[in-house]
């Protein structure tokens, strides 16, 4: 496992030091965030792993019903989840730029993400279990096949804290706070957002498959100095619904998901509705190593005085190598 960790940090260090040209004419939509499905998987796998030492190829299948016995988790106490995923994708709109932007062009994307989640114990509250989790993530994206899109290359640091209450029958409620920082290839900060969030989830089984529904409410406090003269221009309230399904077939895991997000901007005359749909098909060589085929599509419709030029659509496809370990 130490060899795997050293390999992951080595790959990340190469990407963080990659060189690219900056073009002031091309900018991405910094408020667009992906990864909710993977974040849910990692968090639930950590919670379940703290309660059971059994292993399986499918982390979602063994986690979506939550902790059915809170007292058992108190015996296990602390836990750690390490994740690394490196993706090679093709996108028809890599910057999630508005449809009206004539600079839109397709490109290849190399994305790498390193995640660390620390479970700080699990505590019985008489029929419910409370688990605090600290998260630390680092990601990098590099574009290739189109030199004009080198300005989209970026690094991201994410720090989060979430407290999760788990109840019988697969119900859970959470509250949390996260901060996300974007940097260009010169490591100058280009965007920052801090997001308090509350959420409610329900996991359940469908034959051999597992599924979940997650509803969240969040407010995003932003600093967009590199994108706008008004630092808090992208402050917004978001309501999001995430639905996921995991179907295990031997060593394969088929995971379709759907996300709806309604956003209202505090400092703009702008409301928007974003739909994201995706499909992950993973082949697990071991419980810690998987190769994936990825498909995703996103569409945003905005209205209001400042939203007329914010509509976009994006289609990505490609593959990924995924490493996961729990301690």
Short mmCIF file of C-alpha atoms in Angstrom, two decimals:
data_model
loop_
_atom_site.label_atom_id
_atom_site.label_comp_id
_atom_site.label_asym_id
_atom_site.label_seq_id
_atom_site.Cartn_x
_atom_site.Cartn_y
_atom_site.Cartn_z
CA UNK A 1 0.00 0.00 0.00
CA UNK A 2 2.95 2.34 0.60
CA UNK A 3 4.05 1.78 -3.01
CA UNK A 4 0.58 2.81 -4.22
CA UNK A 5 0.70 6.01 -2.15
CA UNK A 6 4.15 6.98 -3.44
CA UNK A 7 3.02 6.37 -7.01
CA UNK A 8 -0.03 8.62 -6.57
CA UNK A 9 1.95 11.50 -5.07
CA UNK A 10 4.53 11.18 -7.84
CA UNK A 11 1.86 11.47 -10.53
CA UNK A 12 0.29 14.47 -8.80
CA UNK A 13 3.65 16.23 -8.48
CA UNK A 14 4.28 15.85 -12.22
CA UNK A 15 0.94 17.41 -13.06
CA UNK A 16 1.27 20.29 -10.60
CA UNK A 17 4.52 21.31 -12.28
CA UNK A 18 3.24 21.05 -15.85
CA UNK A 19 3.82 24.19 -17.93
CA UNK A 20 1.17 25.87 -20.07
CA UNK A 21 0.59 29.21 -21.82
CA UNK A 22 -1.98 31.70 -20.53
CA UNK A 23 -4.51 33.31 -22.83
CA UNK A 24 -6.60 36.12 -21.35
CA UNK A 25 -9.31 35.64 -23.98
CA UNK A 26 -10.30 32.18 -22.77
CA UNK A 27 -11.84 31.61 -19.35
CA UNK A 28 -13.83 28.78 -17.88
CA UNK A 29 -16.90 28.92 -15.68
CA UNK A 30 -15.32 28.65 -12.20
CA UNK A 31 -18.63 28.15 -10.39
CA UNK A 32 -19.29 24.86 -12.20
CA UNK A 33 -18.29 22.00 -9.89
CA UNK A 34 -18.40 18.28 -10.56
CA UNK A 35 -17.55 15.23 -8.48
CA UNK A 36 -20.64 14.96 -6.24
CA UNK A 37 -21.15 11.31 -7.15
CA UNK A 38 -17.56 10.33 -6.36
CA UNK A 39 -17.62 12.35 -3.14
CA UNK A 40 -20.74 10.48 -2.01
CA UNK A 41 -19.12 7.12 -2.80
CA UNK A 42 -15.92 7.93 -0.90
CA UNK A 43 -17.75 9.27 2.15
CA UNK A 44 -20.16 6.35 2.42
CA UNK A 45 -17.42 3.77 1.86
CA UNK A 46 -15.45 5.29 4.73
CA UNK A 47 -18.47 5.20 7.06
CA UNK A 48 -19.27 1.61 6.24
CA UNK A 49 -15.63 0.56 6.38
CA UNK A 50 -15.34 1.86 9.92
CA UNK A 51 -18.14 -0.48 10.98
CA UNK A 52 -17.04 -3.59 9.12
CA UNK A 53 -13.70 -5.06 8.14
CA UNK A 54 -15.20 -7.11 5.31
CA UNK A 55 -14.00 -6.26 1.80
CA UNK A 56 -15.83 -6.24 -1.50
CA UNK A 57 -15.19 -5.00 -4.98
CA UNK A 58 -18.09 -2.59 -4.85
CA UNK A 59 -17.77 0.22 -2.26
CA UNK A 60 -21.21 1.64 -3.06
CA UNK A 61 -23.03 -1.67 -2.62
CA UNK A 62 -21.61 -2.14 0.85
CA UNK A 63 -22.24 1.42 1.93
CA UNK A 64 -25.49 2.89 0.69
CA UNK A 65 -27.66 1.49 3.47
CA UNK A 66 -25.54 3.29 6.01
CA UNK A 67 -24.66 2.17 9.51
CA UNK A 68 -27.51 0.03 10.78
CA UNK A 69 -25.90 -0.50 14.21
CA UNK A 70 -24.50 2.74 15.68
CA UNK A 71 -23.02 0.98 18.73
CA UNK A 72 -20.79 -1.11 16.45
CA UNK A 73 -19.24 1.99 14.92
CA UNK A 74 -18.22 3.32 18.33
CA UNK A 75 -16.05 0.24 18.83
CA UNK A 76 -14.27 0.86 15.54
CA UNK A 77 -13.68 4.57 16.16
CA UNK A 78 -11.47 6.22 13.58
CA UNK A 79 -10.97 5.58 9.89
CA UNK A 80 -9.10 6.86 6.85
CA UNK A 81 -9.99 6.71 3.17
CA UNK A 82 -7.38 7.42 0.49
CA UNK A 83 -8.42 7.87 -3.13
CA UNK A 84 -6.64 8.69 -6.34
CA UNK A 85 -8.16 8.89 -9.81
CA UNK A 86 -6.48 9.85 -13.06
CA UNK A 87 -8.75 10.50 -16.06
CA UNK A 88 -8.18 10.97 -19.78
CA UNK A 89 -11.24 12.65 -21.29
CA UNK A 90 -12.45 14.27 -24.47
CA UNK A 91 -14.79 17.25 -24.05
CA UNK A 92 -16.70 19.31 -26.59
CA UNK A 93 -16.75 22.26 -24.16
CA UNK A 94 -13.88 21.85 -21.67
CA UNK A 95 -14.40 25.25 -20.03
CA UNK A 96 -18.17 24.87 -19.56
CA UNK A 97 -18.32 28.10 -21.54
CA UNK A 98 -21.64 29.70 -22.55
CA UNK A 99 -23.08 28.51 -25.85
CA UNK A 100 -22.77 32.08 -27.16
CA UNK A 101 -18.97 32.02 -26.72
CA UNK A 102 -17.34 31.77 -30.15
CA UNK A 103 -14.09 30.55 -28.51
CA UNK A 104 -15.60 27.16 -27.61
CA UNK A 105 -13.56 24.27 -28.99
CA UNK A 106 -13.09 20.64 -28.09
CA UNK A 107 -9.99 19.31 -26.36
CA UNK A 108 -8.52 16.40 -24.49
CA UNK A 109 -8.25 16.68 -20.71
CA UNK A 110 -5.95 14.93 -18.28
CA UNK A 111 -7.47 15.21 -14.82
CA UNK A 112 -5.96 13.80 -11.65
CA UNK A 113 -7.52 14.00 -8.20
CA UNK A 114 -6.17 12.98 -4.82
CA UNK A 115 -8.59 12.72 -1.88
CA UNK A 116 -8.06 12.10 1.82
CA UNK A 117 -10.96 11.60 4.23
CA UNK A 118 -10.45 11.21 7.97
CA UNK A 119 -13.24 9.75 10.11
CA UNK A 120 -12.86 11.22 13.61
CA UNK A 121 -14.76 8.50 15.43
CA UNK A 122 -18.41 7.45 15.44
CA UNK A 123 -20.67 8.10 18.40
CA UNK A 124 -23.96 6.56 19.49
CA UNK A 125 -26.79 9.02 20.19
CA UNK A 126 -29.50 6.51 21.06
CA UNK A 127 -30.71 5.16 17.73
CA UNK A 128 -28.48 7.38 15.59
CA UNK A 129 -24.77 7.44 14.90
CA UNK A 130 -22.81 10.70 14.52
CA UNK A 131 -19.60 10.73 12.48
CA UNK A 132 -17.40 13.80 11.89
CA UNK A 133 -15.24 13.67 8.74
CA UNK A 134 -12.42 15.97 7.64
CA UNK A 135 -11.62 15.96 3.92
CA UNK A 136 -8.57 17.20 2.02
CA UNK A 137 -8.46 17.06 -1.77
CA UNK A 138 -6.05 18.13 -4.47
CA UNK A 139 -6.78 18.03 -8.19
CA UNK A 140 -5.18 19.13 -11.44
CA UNK A 141 -6.42 19.46 -15.02
CA UNK A 142 -4.26 19.78 -18.13
CA UNK A 143 -5.67 20.31 -21.62
CA UNK A 144 -4.11 18.94 -24.80
CA UNK A 145 -4.87 18.80 -28.51
CA UNK A 146 -5.62 22.54 -28.67
CA UNK A 147 -2.96 25.04 -27.61
CA UNK A 148 -5.54 27.84 -27.35
CA UNK A 149 -7.09 26.09 -24.35
CA UNK A 150 -3.92 26.00 -22.25
CA UNK A 151 -5.41 28.87 -20.22
CA UNK A 152 -7.90 26.38 -18.78
CA UNK A 153 -5.15 24.38 -17.07
CA UNK A 154 -5.64 24.68 -13.34
CA UNK A 155 -5.05 23.24 -9.87
CA UNK A 156 -7.61 22.99 -7.09
CA UNK A 157 -7.38 22.55 -3.32
CA UNK A 158 -10.45 21.58 -1.32
CA UNK A 159 -10.77 21.44 2.46
CA UNK A 160 -14.00 20.26 4.10
CA UNK A 161 -15.62 19.25 7.36
CA UNK A 162 -18.89 17.35 7.52
CA UNK A 163 -20.84 15.88 10.41
CA UNK A 164 -23.13 12.99 9.47
CA UNK A 165 -26.02 11.56 11.49
CA UNK A 166 -27.00 8.05 10.36
CA UNK A 167 -30.30 6.41 11.20
CA UNK A 168 -31.78 2.93 10.60
CA UNK A 169 -33.29 2.03 7.23
CA UNK A 170 -30.60 3.90 5.31
CA UNK A 171 -31.44 7.50 6.29
CA UNK A 172 -28.72 10.04 7.01
CA UNK A 173 -28.53 13.80 7.58
CA UNK A 174 -25.45 15.99 7.43
CA UNK A 175 -24.14 19.49 7.81
CA UNK A 176 -20.78 20.71 6.64
CA UNK A 177 -18.48 23.48 5.53
CA UNK A 178 -16.03 23.36 2.63
CA UNK A 179 -13.59 25.76 1.02
CA UNK A 180 -12.33 25.38 -2.54
CA UNK A 181 -9.36 27.25 -4.04
CA UNK A 182 -8.50 27.39 -7.76
CA UNK A 183 -5.00 28.25 -9.01
CA UNK A 184 -3.53 28.76 -12.46
CA UNK A 185 -0.33 27.00 -13.54
CA UNK A 186 1.75 29.75 -11.90
CA UNK A 187 -0.04 28.90 -8.61
CA UNK A 188 -1.79 32.29 -8.50
CA UNK A 189 -5.27 32.06 -7.01
CA UNK A 190 -8.01 32.61 -9.59
CA UNK A 191 -11.16 31.65 -7.68
CA UNK A 192 -12.27 30.79 -4.16
CA UNK A 193 -15.55 29.66 -2.67
CA UNK A 194 -16.66 28.69 0.84
CA UNK A 195 -19.84 26.65 1.08
CA UNK A 196 -21.91 25.80 4.17
CA UNK A 197 -24.17 22.84 3.32
CA UNK A 198 -26.95 20.74 4.84
CA UNK A 199 -28.22 17.54 3.28
CA UNK A 200 -30.49 14.51 3.62
CA UNK A 201 -29.84 11.09 2.05
CA UNK A 202 -31.63 7.77 1.71
CA UNK A 203 -29.96 4.53 0.61
CA UNK A 204 -31.78 1.34 -0.37
CA UNK A 205 -31.38 -1.94 -2.24
CA UNK A 206 -32.98 -2.94 -5.55
CA UNK A 207 -32.37 -6.70 -5.92
CA UNK A 208 -28.55 -7.02 -6.05
CA UNK A 209 -28.09 -3.33 -6.86
CA UNK A 210 -27.94 -0.42 -4.44
CA UNK A 211 -29.23 3.11 -4.90
CA UNK A 212 -29.37 6.42 -3.11
CA UNK A 213 -31.14 9.76 -3.25
CA UNK A 214 -29.39 12.82 -1.82
CA UNK A 215 -30.93 16.29 -1.36
CA UNK A 216 -28.67 19.20 -0.39
CA UNK A 217 -28.92 22.94 0.25
CA UNK A 218 -25.82 25.12 0.10
CA UNK A 219 -24.75 28.74 -0.05
CA UNK A 220 -21.55 29.65 -1.89
CA UNK A 221 -19.51 32.66 -0.79
CA UNK A 222 -17.11 33.46 -3.62
CA UNK A 223 -14.07 35.49 -4.54
CA UNK A 224 -13.86 35.87 -8.32
CA UNK A 225 -11.12 38.47 -8.58
CA UNK A 226 -9.56 36.87 -11.68
CA UNK A 227 -12.89 36.62 -13.49
CA UNK A 228 -14.79 39.74 -12.50
CA UNK A 229 -14.28 43.20 -11.03
CA UNK A 230 -16.82 42.30 -8.31
CA UNK A 231 -15.31 39.67 -6.03
CA UNK A 232 -18.63 38.27 -4.80
CA UNK A 233 -20.44 38.31 -8.14
CA UNK A 234 -20.98 34.52 -8.10
CA UNK A 235 -22.42 34.28 -4.58
CA UNK A 236 -25.42 31.96 -4.86
CA UNK A 237 -27.83 29.61 -3.12
CA UNK A 238 -28.07 26.11 -4.58
CA UNK A 239 -30.58 23.30 -4.15
CA UNK A 240 -29.35 20.00 -5.59
CA UNK A 241 -30.81 16.51 -5.98
CA UNK A 242 -28.41 13.64 -6.71
CA UNK A 243 -29.68 10.15 -7.64
CA UNK A 244 -27.31 7.21 -8.08
CA UNK A 245 -27.51 3.50 -8.78
CA UNK A 246 -24.80 0.84 -8.56
CA UNK A 247 -25.18 -2.54 -10.26
CA UNK A 248 -22.48 -5.16 -9.50
CA UNK A 249 -21.88 -7.86 -12.12
CA UNK A 250 -18.97 -10.05 -11.04
CA UNK A 251 -15.95 -7.71 -11.12
CA UNK A 252 -17.86 -5.04 -13.03
CA UNK A 253 -19.75 -2.16 -11.45
CA UNK A 254 -22.20 -0.12 -13.54
CA UNK A 255 -23.12 3.22 -11.96
CA UNK A 256 -25.51 5.65 -13.66
CA UNK A 257 -26.31 8.91 -11.87
CA UNK A 258 -28.40 12.02 -12.36
CA UNK A 259 -28.07 15.44 -10.73
CA UNK A 260 -30.40 18.45 -10.80
CA UNK A 261 -29.29 21.81 -9.43
CA UNK A 262 -31.24 25.05 -9.05
CA UNK A 263 -29.14 28.18 -8.36
CA UNK A 264 -30.13 31.71 -7.43
CA UNK A 265 -27.43 34.40 -7.58
CA UNK A 266 -27.41 36.97 -4.80
CA UNK A 267 -25.60 39.75 -6.67
CA UNK A 268 -26.94 39.14 -10.17
CA UNK A 269 -30.35 39.14 -11.78
CA UNK A 270 -29.82 35.50 -12.63
CA UNK A 271 -31.36 32.10 -11.90
CA UNK A 272 -30.28 28.86 -13.50
CA UNK A 273 -31.13 25.17 -13.68
CA UNK A 274 -28.40 22.63 -14.42
CA UNK A 275 -28.92 18.96 -15.28
CA UNK A 276 -26.01 16.53 -15.19
CA UNK A 277 -26.19 12.86 -16.17
CA UNK A 278 -23.40 10.33 -16.18
CA UNK A 279 -22.42 6.69 -16.44
CA UNK A 280 -19.39 5.04 -14.81
CA UNK A 281 -18.50 1.48 -15.83
CA UNK A 282 -15.72 0.09 -13.64
CA UNK A 283 -13.78 -3.15 -13.78
CA UNK A 284 -12.23 -3.97 -10.40
CA UNK A 285 -8.95 -5.88 -10.57
CA UNK A 286 -8.76 -5.73 -6.77
CA UNK A 287 -10.87 -4.04 -4.11
CA UNK A 288 -8.42 -1.09 -4.30
CA UNK A 289 -7.76 -0.90 -8.08
CA UNK A 290 -10.25 -0.27 -10.89
CA UNK A 291 -10.28 0.75 -14.53
CA UNK A 292 -13.25 2.89 -15.60
CA UNK A 293 -15.09 4.03 -18.70
CA UNK A 294 -16.80 7.40 -18.15
CA UNK A 295 -19.62 9.29 -19.86
CA UNK A 296 -21.16 12.57 -18.68
CA UNK A 297 -23.44 15.26 -20.06
CA UNK A 298 -24.35 18.62 -18.49
CA UNK A 299 -26.76 21.30 -19.57
CA UNK A 300 -27.45 24.67 -17.94
CA UNK A 301 -30.38 26.98 -18.64
CA UNK A 302 -30.27 30.48 -17.13
CA UNK A 303 -32.68 33.38 -17.09
CA UNK A 304 -32.69 36.95 -15.86
CA UNK A 305 -30.86 40.04 -17.03
CA UNK A 306 -27.41 38.57 -16.31
CA UNK A 307 -28.21 34.99 -17.25
CA UNK A 308 -29.04 35.30 -20.94
CA UNK A 309 -25.48 34.46 -21.99
CA UNK A 310 -24.83 31.78 -19.35
CA UNK A 311 -26.48 28.75 -21.01
CA UNK A 312 -24.10 25.93 -21.83
CA UNK A 313 -23.99 22.25 -22.71
CA UNK A 314 -21.08 19.87 -22.31
CA UNK A 315 -20.38 16.23 -23.20
CA UNK A 316 -17.34 14.35 -21.87
CA UNK A 317 -16.20 10.79 -22.38
CA UNK A 318 -13.04 8.82 -21.61
CA UNK A 319 -11.40 6.48 -19.16
CA UNK A 320 -9.85 6.51 -15.70
CA UNK A 321 -7.59 4.59 -13.39
CA UNK A 322 -8.87 4.57 -9.81
CA UNK A 323 -7.09 3.64 -6.59
CA UNK A 324 -8.89 3.44 -3.23
CA UNK A 325 -7.78 2.24 0.18
CA UNK A 326 -9.29 2.28 3.67
CA UNK A 327 -7.53 1.96 7.00
#
